[in-house]
PDB file of C-alpha atoms in Angstrom:
ATOM      1  CA  UNK A   1       0.000   0.000   0.000  1.00 43.00           C
ATOM      2  CA  UNK A   2       1.288   3.409  -0.960  1.00 47.00           C
ATOM      3  CA  UNK A   3      -0.269   6.331   0.878  1.00 46.00           C
ATOM      4  CA  UNK A   4      -0.635   9.919  -0.210  1.00 46.00           C
ATOM      5  CA  UNK A   5      -1.297  13.074   1.727  1.00 42.00           C
ATOM      6  CA  UNK A   6      -4.075  15.490   0.895  1.00 42.00           C
ATOM      7  CA  UNK A   7      -2.208  18.160  -1.025  1.00 38.00           C
ATOM      8  CA  UNK A   8      -3.278  21.699  -1.726  1.00 36.00           C
ATOM      9  CA  UNK A   9      -2.895  22.521  -5.388  1.00 39.00           C
ATOM     10  CA  UNK A  10      -2.633  19.289  -7.400  1.00 40.00           C
ATOM     11  CA  UNK A  11      -3.590  15.887  -6.011  1.00 45.00           C
ATOM     12  CA  UNK A  12      -3.980  12.337  -7.184  1.00 48.00           C
ATOM     13  CA  UNK A  13      -7.107  11.263  -9.020  1.00 51.00           C
ATOM     14  CA  UNK A  14      -9.580   8.799  -7.534  1.00 47.00           C
ATOM     15  CA  UNK A  15      -9.895   5.445  -9.277  1.00 47.00           C
ATOM     16  CA  UNK A  16     -12.494   3.643  -7.133  1.00 50.00           C
ATOM     17  CA  UNK A  17     -13.572   3.892  -3.515  1.00 52.00           C
ATOM     18  CA  UNK A  18     -10.796   5.506  -1.445  1.00 70.00           C
ATOM     19  CA  UNK A  19      -8.145   4.210  -3.828  1.00 79.00           C
ATOM     20  CA  UNK A  20      -6.321   6.636  -6.118  1.00 79.00           C
ATOM     21  CA  UNK A  21      -5.290   6.031  -9.715  1.00 80.00           C
ATOM     22  CA  UNK A  22      -2.058   7.890  -8.957  1.00 80.00           C
ATOM     23  CA  UNK A  23      -0.492  10.238  -6.448  1.00 78.00           C
ATOM     24  CA  UNK A  24       2.046  12.969  -6.997  1.00 75.00           C
ATOM     25  CA  UNK A  25       5.455  12.011  -5.671  1.00 71.00           C
ATOM     26  CA  UNK A  26       5.906  15.036  -3.452  1.00 70.00           C
ATOM     27  CA  UNK A  27       2.934  13.929  -1.377  1.00 69.00           C
ATOM     28  CA  UNK A  28       3.633  10.211  -1.062  1.00 75.00           C
ATOM     29  CA  UNK A  29       4.112   8.359   2.176  1.00 78.00           C
ATOM     30  CA  UNK A  30       5.741   5.133   1.047  1.00 83.00           C
ATOM     31  CA  UNK A  31       6.649   2.158   3.191  1.00 83.00           C
ATOM     32  CA  UNK A  32      10.371   1.502   2.641  1.00 86.00           C
ATOM     33  CA  UNK A  33       9.740  -2.230   2.144  1.00 86.00           C
ATOM     34  CA  UNK A  34       7.552  -1.353  -0.850  1.00 87.00           C
ATOM     35  CA  UNK A  35      10.608  -0.056  -2.720  1.00 88.00           C
ATOM     36  CA  UNK A  36      12.194  -3.493  -2.301  1.00 88.00           C
ATOM     37  CA  UNK A  37       9.107  -5.078  -3.854  1.00 87.00           C
ATOM     38  CA  UNK A  38       8.380  -2.763  -6.809  1.00 89.00           C
ATOM     39  CA  UNK A  39      11.604  -0.787  -7.187  1.00 92.00           C
ATOM     40  CA  UNK A  40      12.616   2.800  -6.588  1.00 92.00           C
ATOM     41  CA  UNK A  41      11.454   5.844  -8.501  1.00 91.00           C
ATOM     42  CA  UNK A  42      12.802   5.753 -12.052  1.00 93.00           C
ATOM     43  CA  UNK A  43      15.670   8.256 -12.104  1.00 92.00           C
ATOM     44  CA  UNK A  44      15.628   8.195 -15.908  1.00 93.00           C
ATOM     45  CA  UNK A  45      12.507  10.338 -15.778  1.00 91.00           C
ATOM     46  CA  UNK A  46      14.453  12.844 -13.677  1.00 88.00           C
ATOM     47  CA  UNK A  47      11.526  15.238 -13.152  1.00 85.00           C
ATOM     48  CA  UNK A  48       7.999  14.974 -14.501  1.00 89.00           C
ATOM     49  CA  UNK A  49       5.776  11.883 -14.471  1.00 92.00           C
ATOM     50  CA  UNK A  50       7.998   9.981 -12.043  1.00 91.00           C
ATOM     51  CA  UNK A  51       4.890   9.782  -9.860  1.00 89.00           C
ATOM     52  CA  UNK A  52       2.665   8.374 -12.607  1.00 91.00           C
ATOM     53  CA  UNK A  53       5.286   5.749 -13.415  1.00 94.00           C
ATOM     54  CA  UNK A  54       5.602   4.700  -9.769  1.00 91.00           C
ATOM     55  CA  UNK A  55       1.832   4.648  -9.218  1.00 89.00           C
ATOM     56  CA  UNK A  56       1.238   2.564 -12.359  1.00 92.00           C
ATOM     57  CA  UNK A  57       4.042   0.173 -11.387  1.00 91.00           C
ATOM     58  CA  UNK A  58       2.335  -0.284  -8.016  1.00 89.00           C
ATOM     59  CA  UNK A  59      -0.995  -0.974  -9.669  1.00 89.00           C
ATOM     60  CA  UNK A  60       0.628  -3.383 -12.128  1.00 91.00           C
ATOM     61  CA  UNK A  61       1.909  -5.361  -9.133  1.00 88.00           C
ATOM     62  CA  UNK A  62      -1.577  -5.432  -7.584  1.00 88.00           C
ATOM     63  CA  UNK A  63      -0.826  -2.712  -5.028  1.00 87.00           C
ATOM     64  CA  UNK A  64      -3.006   0.284  -4.300  1.00 83.00           C
ATOM     65  CA  UNK A  65      -2.518   3.984  -3.627  1.00 84.00           C
ATOM     66  CA  UNK A  66      -4.695   5.283  -0.805  1.00 81.00           C
ATOM     67  CA  UNK A  67      -5.412   8.801   0.383  1.00 76.00           C
ATOM     68  CA  UNK A  68      -4.503   9.691   3.974  1.00 75.00           C
ATOM     69  CA  UNK A  69      -7.083  12.385   4.774  1.00 72.00           C
ATOM     70  CA  UNK A  70      -5.380  13.624   7.957  1.00 74.00           C
ATOM     71  CA  UNK A  71      -1.970  14.234   6.350  1.00 71.00           C
ATOM     72  CA  UNK A  72      -1.675  17.683   4.761  1.00 72.00           C
ATOM     73  CA  UNK A  73       1.126  19.128   2.644  1.00 69.00           C
ATOM     74  CA  UNK A  74       1.142  22.445   0.811  1.00 68.00           C
ATOM     75  CA  UNK A  75       2.486  22.049  -2.719  1.00 61.00           C
ATOM     76  CA  UNK A  76       1.871  23.752  -6.049  1.00 62.00           C
ATOM     77  CA  UNK A  77       2.924  22.389  -9.447  1.00 57.00           C
ATOM     78  CA  UNK A  78       3.441  25.724 -11.186  1.00 57.00           C
ATOM     79  CA  UNK A  79       2.090  29.195 -11.716  1.00 54.00           C
ATOM     80  CA  UNK A  80      -1.639  29.330 -12.226  1.00 52.00           C
ATOM     81  CA  UNK A  81      -2.307  30.796 -15.642  1.00 53.00           C
ATOM     82  CA  UNK A  82      -5.337  33.001 -16.257  1.00 57.00           C
ATOM     83  CA  UNK A  83      -7.401  30.208 -17.830  1.00 58.00           C
ATOM     84  CA  UNK A  84     -11.135  30.186 -17.376  1.00 57.00           C
ATOM     85  CA  UNK A  85     -13.439  27.417 -16.203  1.00 60.00           C
ATOM     86  CA  UNK A  86     -12.764  24.105 -17.892  1.00 65.00           C
ATOM     87  CA  UNK A  87      -9.315  25.159 -19.172  1.00 66.00           C
ATOM     88  CA  UNK A  88      -7.881  25.579 -15.655  1.00 65.00           C
ATOM     89  CA  UNK A  89      -7.810  21.828 -15.284  1.00 67.00           C
ATOM     90  CA  UNK A  90      -5.457  21.413 -18.250  1.00 67.00           C
ATOM     91  CA  UNK A  91      -3.051  24.328 -18.186  1.00 75.00           C
ATOM     92  CA  UNK A  92      -0.346  25.217 -15.717  1.00 78.00           C
ATOM     93  CA  UNK A  93       2.409  27.582 -16.686  1.00 81.00           C
ATOM     94  CA  UNK A  94       5.821  25.895 -16.673  1.00 85.00           C
ATOM     95  CA  UNK A  95       9.277  26.618 -18.036  1.00 89.00           C
ATOM     96  CA  UNK A  96      10.301  25.220 -21.397  1.00 92.00           C
ATOM     97  CA  UNK A  97      12.605  22.766 -19.620  1.00 93.00           C
ATOM     98  CA  UNK A  98       9.677  21.328 -17.658  1.00 92.00           C
ATOM     99  CA  UNK A  99       7.754  20.947 -20.922  1.00 94.00           C
ATOM    100  CA  UNK A 100      10.664  18.902 -22.282  1.00 96.00           C
ATOM    101  CA  UNK A 101      10.330  16.424 -19.417  1.00 96.00           C
ATOM    102  CA  UNK A 102       6.544  16.373 -19.511  1.00 95.00           C
ATOM    103  CA  UNK A 103       6.404  15.295 -23.141  1.00 97.00           C
ATOM    104  CA  UNK A 104       9.507  13.065 -23.257  1.00 97.00           C
ATOM    105  CA  UNK A 105       8.402  11.175 -20.169  1.00 97.00           C
ATOM    106  CA  UNK A 106       4.801  11.009 -21.374  1.00 97.00           C
ATOM    107  CA  UNK A 107       6.018   9.009 -24.374  1.00 98.00           C
ATOM    108  CA  UNK A 108       7.869   6.610 -22.067  1.00 98.00           C
ATOM    109  CA  UNK A 109       4.658   6.172 -20.046  1.00 97.00           C
ATOM    110  CA  UNK A 110       2.655   5.391 -23.179  1.00 97.00           C
ATOM    111  CA  UNK A 111       5.260   2.812 -24.170  1.00 97.00           C
ATOM    112  CA  UNK A 112       5.368   1.173 -20.734  1.00 97.00           C
ATOM    113  CA  UNK A 113       1.697   1.245 -19.746  1.00 97.00           C
ATOM    114  CA  UNK A 114      -0.381   1.754 -22.892  1.00 96.00           C
ATOM    115  CA  UNK A 115      -1.461  -1.880 -23.040  1.00 97.00           C
ATOM    116  CA  UNK A 116      -1.829  -2.452 -19.285  1.00 95.00           C
ATOM    117  CA  UNK A 117      -3.720   0.752 -18.480  1.00 95.00           C
ATOM    118  CA  UNK A 118      -5.318   1.872 -21.757  1.00 96.00           C
ATOM    119  CA  UNK A 119      -8.032   4.057 -20.191  1.00 94.00           C
ATOM    120  CA  UNK A 120      -5.530   5.893 -17.997  1.00 93.00           C
ATOM    121  CA  UNK A 121      -3.142   6.437 -20.923  1.00 96.00           C
ATOM    122  CA  UNK A 122      -6.017   7.550 -23.193  1.00 96.00           C
ATOM    123  CA  UNK A 123      -7.117  10.187 -20.649  1.00 93.00           C
ATOM    124  CA  UNK A 124      -3.545  11.342 -20.187  1.00 93.00           C
ATOM    125  CA  UNK A 125      -3.087  11.507 -23.976  1.00 96.00           C
ATOM    126  CA  UNK A 126      -6.182  13.679 -24.392  1.00 93.00           C
ATOM    127  CA  UNK A 127      -4.971  15.969 -21.606  1.00 89.00           C
ATOM    128  CA  UNK A 128      -1.530  16.217 -23.261  1.00 93.00           C
ATOM    129  CA  UNK A 129      -3.105  17.134 -26.615  1.00 93.00           C
ATOM    130  CA  UNK A 130      -5.270  19.813 -25.015  1.00 90.00           C
ATOM    131  CA  UNK A 131      -2.239  21.073 -23.119  1.00 89.00           C
ATOM    132  CA  UNK A 132      -0.238  21.225 -26.350  1.00 93.00           C
ATOM    133  CA  UNK A 133      -2.905  23.444 -27.883  1.00 93.00           C
ATOM    134  CA  UNK A 134      -3.174  25.640 -24.792  1.00 92.00           C
ATOM    135  CA  UNK A 135       0.562  26.299 -24.805  1.00 93.00           C
ATOM    136  CA  UNK A 136       0.047  28.197 -28.069  1.00 92.00           C
ATOM    137  CA  UNK A 137      -2.751  30.234 -26.495  1.00 88.00           C
ATOM    138  CA  UNK A 138      -1.644  30.712 -22.875  1.00 86.00           C
ATOM    139  CA  UNK A 139       2.137  30.327 -22.698  1.00 89.00           C
ATOM    140  CA  UNK A 140       4.123  33.591 -22.527  1.00 89.00           C
ATOM    141  CA  UNK A 141       6.871  31.958 -24.682  1.00 92.00           C
ATOM    142  CA  UNK A 142       5.116  29.318 -26.768  1.00 95.00           C
ATOM    143  CA  UNK A 143       7.940  28.884 -29.300  1.00 97.00           C
ATOM    144  CA  UNK A 144      10.444  28.068 -26.541  1.00 96.00           C
ATOM    145  CA  UNK A 145       7.994  25.565 -25.076  1.00 96.00           C
ATOM    146  CA  UNK A 146       7.273  23.941 -28.441  1.00 97.00           C
ATOM    147  CA  UNK A 147      11.008  23.762 -29.196  1.00 96.00           C
ATOM    148  CA  UNK A 148      11.649  22.050 -25.842  1.00 96.00           C
ATOM    149  CA  UNK A 149       8.791  19.613 -26.511  1.00 97.00           C
ATOM    150  CA  UNK A 150      10.337  18.784 -29.907  1.00 97.00           C
ATOM    151  CA  UNK A 151      13.658  18.094 -28.147  1.00 96.00           C
ATOM    152  CA  UNK A 152      11.801  15.862 -25.698  1.00 96.00           C
ATOM    153  CA  UNK A 153      10.239  13.858 -28.524  1.00 97.00           C
ATOM    154  CA  UNK A 154      13.619  13.646 -30.269  1.00 97.00           C
ATOM    155  CA  UNK A 155      15.307  12.428 -27.082  1.00 96.00           C
ATOM    156  CA  UNK A 156      12.569   9.856 -26.479  1.00 97.00           C
ATOM    157  CA  UNK A 157      13.113   8.501 -29.993  1.00 97.00           C
ATOM    158  CA  UNK A 158      16.874   8.452 -29.291  1.00 96.00           C
ATOM    159  CA  UNK A 159      16.111   6.586 -26.004  1.00 96.00           C
ATOM    160  CA  UNK A 160      17.669   9.323 -23.853  1.00 93.00           C
ATOM    161  CA  UNK A 161      16.690   9.657 -20.218  1.00 93.00           C
ATOM    162  CA  UNK A 162      17.894  11.574 -17.191  1.00 91.00           C
ATOM    163  CA  UNK A 163      18.563  15.301 -17.008  1.00 90.00           C
ATOM    164  CA  UNK A 164      18.481  17.447 -20.116  1.00 85.00           C
ATOM    165  CA  UNK A 165      21.092  20.105 -20.618  1.00 72.00           C
ATOM    166  CA  UNK A 166      19.956  22.543 -23.302  1.00 66.00           C
ATOM    167  CA  UNK A 167      22.381  22.748 -26.188  1.00 60.00           C
ATOM    168  CA  UNK A 168      24.277  19.585 -25.207  1.00 52.00           C
ATOM    169  CA  UNK A 169      22.282  17.207 -27.365  1.00 50.00           C
TER     170      UNK A 169
END
């Protein structure tokens, strides 16, 4: 069992009952013995989607992620952009470097879990497509973000993981 705190800002999404489909890494309370059973966080991801990978690995092994309602942690994933209504759910302002990781690591998630968790990956794919569109509308530097995303796709295809140093690849 992996536990997650209630987090202000972004939280995990409910799957069924009190069980979550995933939990963001910064709010996890993980039993150390669980790492021996399912492995550590994948350092190849380096930043974004490490939490999705870990949560899906847990679920693949028949484990569950539960919410701990009494644990509270204050955490925010980025600057809130002036999106209205429905769009707020899909757009958070991030640096171009974060966009690189978001899209590179998304492709690794699709590869690893597309067959085992097709509904989860389909929802995430739709969110990524909407996000891609919103970057052009909301992002203060959309060309930098799109360039970083292209580098992320290129590095996924080249099977690169770990930290990205702009201009070194």
